[in-house]
CSV table of C-alpha atoms in Angstrom, one decimal:
chain,number,residue,atom,x,y,z
A,1,UNK,CA,-92.4,-53.7,-25.8
A,2,UNK,CA,-90.3,-53.8,-22.6
A,3,UNK,CA,-86.7,-53.0,-23.6
A,4,UNK,CA,-85.4,-54.3,-20.2
A,5,UNK,CA,-86.7,-57.8,-20.9
A,6,UNK,CA,-84.6,-60.1,-23.0
A,7,UNK,CA,-86.3,-61.4,-26.1
A,8,UNK,CA,-86.1,-65.1,-27.0
A,9,UNK,CA,-86.5,-66.4,-30.6
A,10,UNK,CA,-87.0,-70.0,-31.6
A,11,UNK,CA,-85.5,-71.6,-34.6
A,12,UNK,CA,-88.2,-73.6,-36.5
A,13,UNK,CA,-88.6,-77.0,-34.7
A,14,UNK,CA,-87.2,-75.6,-31.4
A,15,UNK,CA,-90.5,-74.0,-30.3
A,16,UNK,CA,-91.2,-76.3,-27.3
A,17,UNK,CA,-87.8,-75.7,-25.6
A,18,UNK,CA,-87.9,-71.9,-26.4
A,19,UNK,CA,-91.4,-71.6,-24.8
A,20,UNK,CA,-90.1,-73.2,-21.6
A,21,UNK,CA,-87.1,-70.8,-21.6
A,22,UNK,CA,-89.4,-67.8,-22.2
A,23,UNK,CA,-91.6,-68.7,-19.2
A,24,UNK,CA,-88.8,-69.5,-16.8
A,25,UNK,CA,-86.5,-66.5,-17.7
A,26,UNK,CA,-89.5,-64.1,-17.9
A,27,UNK,CA,-88.6,-63.1,-21.4
A,28,UNK,CA,-90.6,-61.8,-24.4
A,29,UNK,CA,-91.3,-64.2,-27.3
A,30,UNK,CA,-89.6,-62.9,-30.4
A,31,UNK,CA,-91.0,-63.3,-34.0
A,32,UNK,CA,-89.1,-63.8,-37.2
A,33,UNK,CA,-89.9,-65.1,-40.7
A,34,UNK,CA,-87.6,-67.5,-42.5
A,35,UNK,CA,-88.3,-69.4,-45.7
A,36,UNK,CA,-86.4,-70.5,-48.8
A,37,UNK,CA,-86.8,-69.2,-52.3
A,38,UNK,CA,-87.3,-71.8,-55.1
A,39,UNK,CA,-83.5,-71.6,-55.9
A,40,UNK,CA,-82.6,-72.4,-52.3
A,41,UNK,CA,-81.6,-68.9,-51.0
A,42,UNK,CA,-83.0,-67.8,-47.7
A,43,UNK,CA,-85.5,-65.0,-47.0
A,44,UNK,CA,-85.3,-63.7,-43.4
A,45,UNK,CA,-87.3,-60.9,-41.6
A,46,UNK,CA,-87.2,-60.2,-37.9
A,47,UNK,CA,-90.6,-58.9,-36.9
A,48,UNK,CA,-89.9,-58.0,-33.3
A,49,UNK,CA,-88.3,-54.8,-32.3
A,50,UNK,CA,-84.6,-55.3,-31.2
A,51,UNK,CA,-83.1,-51.8,-30.7
A,52,UNK,CA,-81.1,-51.8,-27.5
A,53,UNK,CA,-82.2,-55.2,-26.4
A,54,UNK,CA,-80.6,-58.6,-25.6
A,55,UNK,CA,-81.8,-61.2,-28.2
A,56,UNK,CA,-81.5,-64.9,-27.5
A,57,UNK,CA,-81.8,-67.4,-30.3
A,58,UNK,CA,-82.7,-71.0,-29.3
A,59,UNK,CA,-81.4,-73.2,-32.2
A,60,UNK,CA,-80.0,-76.7,-31.8
A,61,UNK,CA,-77.3,-77.2,-34.5
A,62,UNK,CA,-78.1,-80.7,-35.7
A,63,UNK,CA,-77.9,-80.8,-39.5
A,64,UNK,CA,-75.7,-77.7,-39.4
A,65,UNK,CA,-75.0,-77.3,-43.1
A,66,UNK,CA,-78.7,-76.6,-43.7
A,67,UNK,CA,-78.9,-74.1,-40.8
A,68,UNK,CA,-75.6,-72.3,-40.8
A,69,UNK,CA,-76.2,-69.6,-43.5
A,70,UNK,CA,-79.7,-68.6,-42.4
A,71,UNK,CA,-78.5,-68.6,-38.7
A,72,UNK,CA,-75.7,-66.1,-39.6
A,73,UNK,CA,-78.2,-64.0,-41.7
A,74,UNK,CA,-80.4,-63.9,-38.6
A,75,UNK,CA,-77.5,-62.7,-36.4
A,76,UNK,CA,-76.4,-60.1,-38.9
A,77,UNK,CA,-79.9,-58.8,-39.3
A,78,UNK,CA,-80.5,-58.6,-35.6
A,79,UNK,CA,-77.2,-56.7,-35.2
A,80,UNK,CA,-78.2,-54.2,-37.9
A,81,UNK,CA,-81.6,-53.7,-36.3
A,82,UNK,CA,-79.9,-52.5,-33.1
A,83,UNK,CA,-79.7,-55.6,-30.8
A,84,UNK,CA,-77.1,-54.8,-28.1
A,85,UNK,CA,-76.3,-58.4,-27.4
A,86,UNK,CA,-76.9,-61.7,-29.1
A,87,UNK,CA,-76.9,-65.0,-27.2
A,88,UNK,CA,-77.0,-68.3,-28.9
A,89,UNK,CA,-78.6,-71.2,-27.0
A,90,UNK,CA,-77.5,-74.2,-29.0
A,91,UNK,CA,-78.4,-77.3,-26.9
A,92,UNK,CA,-76.6,-79.4,-29.5
A,93,UNK,CA,-73.4,-77.9,-30.8
A,94,UNK,CA,-72.1,-79.3,-34.1
A,95,UNK,CA,-68.7,-79.5,-35.7
A,96,UNK,CA,-66.5,-80.8,-32.9
A,97,UNK,CA,-65.6,-84.1,-34.6
A,98,UNK,CA,-62.7,-82.7,-36.7
A,99,UNK,CA,-60.5,-81.3,-33.9
A,100,UNK,CA,-57.2,-82.1,-35.5
A,101,UNK,CA,-55.7,-82.6,-39.0
A,102,UNK,CA,-55.5,-86.3,-39.2
A,103,UNK,CA,-54.4,-86.5,-42.8
A,104,UNK,CA,-52.6,-83.9,-45.0
A,105,UNK,CA,-55.0,-81.4,-46.5
A,106,UNK,CA,-57.9,-81.9,-44.1
A,107,UNK,CA,-59.8,-78.9,-42.8
A,108,UNK,CA,-60.0,-78.5,-39.0
A,109,UNK,CA,-63.7,-77.6,-39.3
A,110,UNK,CA,-64.2,-77.3,-35.5
A,111,UNK,CA,-62.1,-74.2,-35.5
A,112,UNK,CA,-63.7,-72.6,-38.6
A,113,UNK,CA,-67.2,-73.3,-37.2
A,114,UNK,CA,-66.2,-71.7,-33.9
A,115,UNK,CA,-64.8,-68.7,-35.6
A,116,UNK,CA,-68.0,-68.1,-37.6
A,117,UNK,CA,-70.3,-68.3,-34.5
A,118,UNK,CA,-67.9,-66.2,-32.4
A,119,UNK,CA,-68.0,-63.5,-35.1
A,120,UNK,CA,-71.8,-63.2,-35.1
A,121,UNK,CA,-72.8,-63.9,-31.5
A,122,UNK,CA,-71.7,-62.5,-28.1
A,123,UNK,CA,-72.3,-65.6,-25.9
A,124,UNK,CA,-73.0,-69.3,-26.2
A,125,UNK,CA,-74.9,-71.8,-24.1
A,126,UNK,CA,-74.8,-75.5,-24.9
A,127,UNK,CA,-75.2,-79.0,-23.4
A,128,UNK,CA,-72.6,-81.8,-23.3
A,129,UNK,CA,-70.5,-80.8,-26.4
A,130,UNK,CA,-68.5,-83.7,-27.8
A,131,UNK,CA,-65.1,-82.5,-26.6
A,132,UNK,CA,-62.2,-84.9,-27.2
A,133,UNK,CA,-58.9,-83.2,-27.8
A,134,UNK,CA,-60.1,-79.8,-26.7
A,135,UNK,CA,-60.3,-79.4,-22.9
A,136,UNK,CA,-63.0,-76.7,-23.2
A,137,UNK,CA,-64.8,-74.6,-25.8
A,138,UNK,CA,-62.6,-71.6,-24.8
A,139,UNK,CA,-59.8,-73.1,-26.8
A,140,UNK,CA,-61.7,-72.4,-30.1
A,141,UNK,CA,-64.5,-70.0,-29.2
A,142,UNK,CA,-63.7,-66.4,-28.8
A,143,UNK,CA,-66.9,-65.6,-27.0
A,144,UNK,CA,-68.0,-66.5,-23.4
A,145,UNK,CA,-69.5,-70.0,-23.4
A,146,UNK,CA,-71.4,-71.9,-20.8
A,147,UNK,CA,-71.5,-75.7,-20.9
A,148,UNK,CA,-74.2,-77.7,-19.1
A,149,UNK,CA,-74.3,-81.5,-18.4
A,150,UNK,CA,-77.4,-83.5,-18.8
A,151,UNK,CA,-76.1,-86.1,-16.3
A,152,UNK,CA,-78.3,-85.0,-13.4
A,153,UNK,CA,-81.5,-85.2,-15.6
A,154,UNK,CA,-80.5,-88.6,-17.1
A,155,UNK,CA,-79.7,-90.0,-13.6
A,156,UNK,CA,-83.0,-88.8,-12.3
A,157,UNK,CA,-84.9,-90.3,-15.2
A,158,UNK,CA,-83.2,-93.7,-14.8
A,159,UNK,CA,-83.7,-93.7,-11.0
A,160,UNK,CA,-87.4,-93.3,-11.5
A,161,UNK,CA,-87.9,-95.5,-14.6
A,162,UNK,CA,-85.4,-98.4,-14.6
A,163,UNK,CA,-85.3,-101.2,-12.0
A,164,UNK,CA,-81.8,-102.1,-10.8
A,165,UNK,CA,-79.8,-100.3,-13.6
A,166,UNK,CA,-76.2,-100.9,-14.6
A,167,UNK,CA,-74.8,-98.3,-16.9
A,168,UNK,CA,-72.6,-99.2,-19.9
A,169,UNK,CA,-70.4,-96.6,-21.6
A,170,UNK,CA,-69.3,-97.1,-25.2
A,171,UNK,CA,-65.5,-96.4,-24.8
A,172,UNK,CA,-62.8,-95.1,-22.5
A,173,UNK,CA,-63.6,-91.5,-23.5
A,174,UNK,CA,-67.0,-91.9,-21.9
A,175,UNK,CA,-65.7,-93.1,-18.6
A,176,UNK,CA,-65.7,-89.8,-16.8
A,177,UNK,CA,-69.2,-88.9,-18.1
A,178,UNK,CA,-70.8,-92.3,-17.5
A,179,UNK,CA,-69.3,-92.6,-14.1
A,180,UNK,CA,-70.9,-89.3,-13.1
A,181,UNK,CA,-74.3,-90.4,-14.3
A,182,UNK,CA,-74.0,-93.7,-12.5
A,183,UNK,CA,-72.9,-92.0,-9.3
A,184,UNK,CA,-75.9,-89.6,-9.4
A,185,UNK,CA,-78.2,-92.6,-10.0
A,186,UNK,CA,-76.6,-94.7,-7.3
A,187,UNK,CA,-75.9,-97.5,-9.7
A,188,UNK,CA,-72.9,-99.5,-10.9
A,189,UNK,CA,-71.3,-98.9,-14.3
A,190,UNK,CA,-68.8,-100.4,-16.8
A,191,UNK,CA,-67.1,-99.2,-19.9
A,192,UNK,CA,-66.5,-101.1,-23.2
A,193,UNK,CA,-63.5,-101.1,-25.4
A,194,UNK,CA,-64.2,-99.7,-28.9
A,195,UNK,CA,-62.3,-99.5,-32.1
A,196,UNK,CA,-63.9,-97.5,-34.9
A,197,UNK,CA,-63.5,-99.2,-38.3
A,198,UNK,CA,-65.4,-96.6,-40.3
A,199,UNK,CA,-68.1,-94.0,-40.2
A,200,UNK,CA,-70.8,-96.7,-39.6
A,201,UNK,CA,-68.8,-99.7,-38.3
A,202,UNK,CA,-67.2,-100.4,-34.9
A,203,UNK,CA,-65.5,-103.2,-33.1
A,204,UNK,CA,-66.5,-103.6,-29.5
A,205,UNK,CA,-65.4,-105.6,-26.5
A,206,UNK,CA,-67.7,-105.6,-23.5
A,207,UNK,CA,-66.2,-105.8,-20.0
A,208,UNK,CA,-66.9,-108.7,-17.7
A,209,UNK,CA,-70.5,-108.2,-16.8
A,210,UNK,CA,-71.4,-111.4,-15.1
A,211,UNK,CA,-71.3,-109.7,-11.7
A,212,UNK,CA,-74.4,-107.7,-12.6
A,213,UNK,CA,-76.7,-110.6,-13.3
A,214,UNK,CA,-80.3,-109.5,-12.6
A,215,UNK,CA,-79.6,-105.9,-13.4
A,216,UNK,CA,-81.1,-103.9,-16.3
A,217,UNK,CA,-78.4,-102.7,-18.8
A,218,UNK,CA,-78.6,-99.0,-19.6
A,219,UNK,CA,-76.5,-98.0,-22.6
A,220,UNK,CA,-75.7,-94.4,-22.4
A,221,UNK,CA,-73.9,-92.0,-24.8
A,222,UNK,CA,-73.7,-88.3,-25.4
A,223,UNK,CA,-74.7,-88.6,-29.1
A,224,UNK,CA,-76.7,-91.2,-30.9
A,225,UNK,CA,-75.9,-90.7,-34.5
A,226,UNK,CA,-75.5,-93.9,-36.6
A,227,UNK,CA,-76.1,-95.9,-33.4
A,228,UNK,CA,-73.4,-98.4,-34.6
A,229,UNK,CA,-71.9,-98.6,-31.1
A,230,UNK,CA,-75.3,-99.2,-29.4
A,231,UNK,CA,-76.3,-101.7,-32.0
A,232,UNK,CA,-73.1,-103.8,-31.5
A,233,UNK,CA,-73.4,-103.5,-27.7
A,234,UNK,CA,-77.1,-104.6,-27.9
A,235,UNK,CA,-76.1,-107.6,-30.2
A,236,UNK,CA,-73.4,-108.8,-27.7
A,237,UNK,CA,-75.7,-108.4,-24.7
A,238,UNK,CA,-78.4,-110.3,-26.4
A,239,UNK,CA,-75.9,-113.1,-27.3
A,240,UNK,CA,-74.9,-113.2,-23.6
A,241,UNK,CA,-78.4,-113.7,-22.5
A,242,UNK,CA,-79.0,-110.3,-21.0
A,243,UNK,CA,-82.4,-108.6,-20.9
A,244,UNK,CA,-83.1,-106.0,-23.6
A,245,UNK,CA,-81.3,-102.8,-22.7
A,246,UNK,CA,-82.5,-99.2,-22.3
A,247,UNK,CA,-80.7,-97.0,-24.7
A,248,UNK,CA,-80.2,-93.4,-23.5
A,249,UNK,CA,-78.5,-90.5,-25.3
A,250,UNK,CA,-78.3,-86.8,-24.7
A,251,UNK,CA,-78.5,-85.7,-28.4
A,252,UNK,CA,-80.9,-87.5,-30.7
A,253,UNK,CA,-79.1,-87.1,-34.1
A,254,UNK,CA,-80.2,-90.5,-35.5
A,255,UNK,CA,-78.6,-90.5,-38.9
A,256,UNK,CA,-80.5,-92.3,-41.6
A,257,UNK,CA,-82.5,-95.2,-40.1
A,258,UNK,CA,-80.5,-95.4,-36.8
A,259,UNK,CA,-83.6,-95.0,-34.7
A,260,UNK,CA,-85.6,-97.7,-36.6
A,261,UNK,CA,-82.5,-100.0,-36.5
A,262,UNK,CA,-82.2,-99.7,-32.7
A,263,UNK,CA,-85.9,-100.4,-32.3
A,264,UNK,CA,-85.8,-103.4,-34.6
A,265,UNK,CA,-82.7,-104.8,-32.8
A,266,UNK,CA,-84.7,-105.1,-29.6
A,267,UNK,CA,-84.0,-102.1,-27.4
A,268,UNK,CA,-86.4,-102.0,-24.5
A,269,UNK,CA,-86.6,-98.2,-24.8
A,270,UNK,CA,-84.8,-95.5,-26.7
A,271,UNK,CA,-84.7,-92.3,-24.6
A,272,UNK,CA,-83.1,-88.9,-25.3
A,273,UNK,CA,-83.0,-85.4,-23.9
A,274,UNK,CA,-84.9,-82.6,-25.6
A,275,UNK,CA,-81.7,-81.0,-27.0
A,276,UNK,CA,-82.6,-82.1,-30.5
A,277,UNK,CA,-86.4,-82.4,-31.2
A,278,UNK,CA,-87.2,-86.1,-31.8
A,279,UNK,CA,-90.0,-88.5,-30.8
A,280,UNK,CA,-87.6,-90.2,-28.3
A,281,UNK,CA,-87.3,-87.0,-26.2
A,282,UNK,CA,-88.3,-88.0,-22.6
A,283,UNK,CA,-85.8,-86.1,-20.5
A,284,UNK,CA,-86.4,-82.3,-20.2
A,285,UNK,CA,-83.3,-80.1,-19.7
A,286,UNK,CA,-85.2,-76.8,-19.9
A,287,UNK,CA,-84.9,-76.1,-16.2
A,288,UNK,CA,-81.1,-76.3,-16.2
A,289,UNK,CA,-80.9,-74.3,-19.5
A,290,UNK,CA,-83.2,-71.5,-18.1
A,291,UNK,CA,-81.2,-71.3,-14.9
A,292,UNK,CA,-77.9,-70.9,-16.8
A,293,UNK,CA,-79.4,-68.5,-19.3
A,294,UNK,CA,-80.7,-66.3,-16.4
A,295,UNK,CA,-77.2,-66.1,-15.0
A,296,UNK,CA,-75.8,-65.1,-18.5
A,297,UNK,CA,-78.3,-62.3,-19.1
């Protein structure tokens, strides 16, 4: 055991990304055991020695309600076993939707979630968090955080794989992000107008896109969850006689049958980054993550 080397642990399902980080950061691979008892409680044992060491946990926080308790038990155990510093690499960071109290009695869960993680970890590294009313994670997280953008990796993939792309963003909020991806790819872009009617229903109005006849539409969003926005965009593009679009997302959440619905609706391809493990992962962000992690350690 080399106490000068950081030690990187992988949450179940995140092994591929963690292995890439271990190699690029020159870190030791950590081992721990986690399983559920028949009644649903967690058993957790950290096998690797941690005394005086920096421990990194690679754990994307999709389906957070299933992961939160064992994640905190891991951090508390690591601390008691002598780890001097705990770094959470969460390529996807959950609980940013509820960033205000929209109705009387609602919980502002983004703040509560941030407080829990800030209490148990010393630093946070993530990719394209879904910030809306918060300008930065520093407004709610009490620990140092580093935010990466997958825009360069997405732009590079589109440049190499899509002929004459035109990027379409889902709403005004996406303008700044989509415009950056388009600029990096050297391609035009447009942004739709969206009104959300419910958790799974949206009303969408596409911009005037006649000027880009002959281009391949690339629908891009930070999170593909229900895919309602992409499905409605795809429907309107199809009705207007456009070719099947390429659907690109950073985070492959795909609630319910969203992935199957997009495929059935006629998407030419469904592509995501490997922030959340999924068969659609084609864009690797491990290089950027490892560079940022090296700077944090």
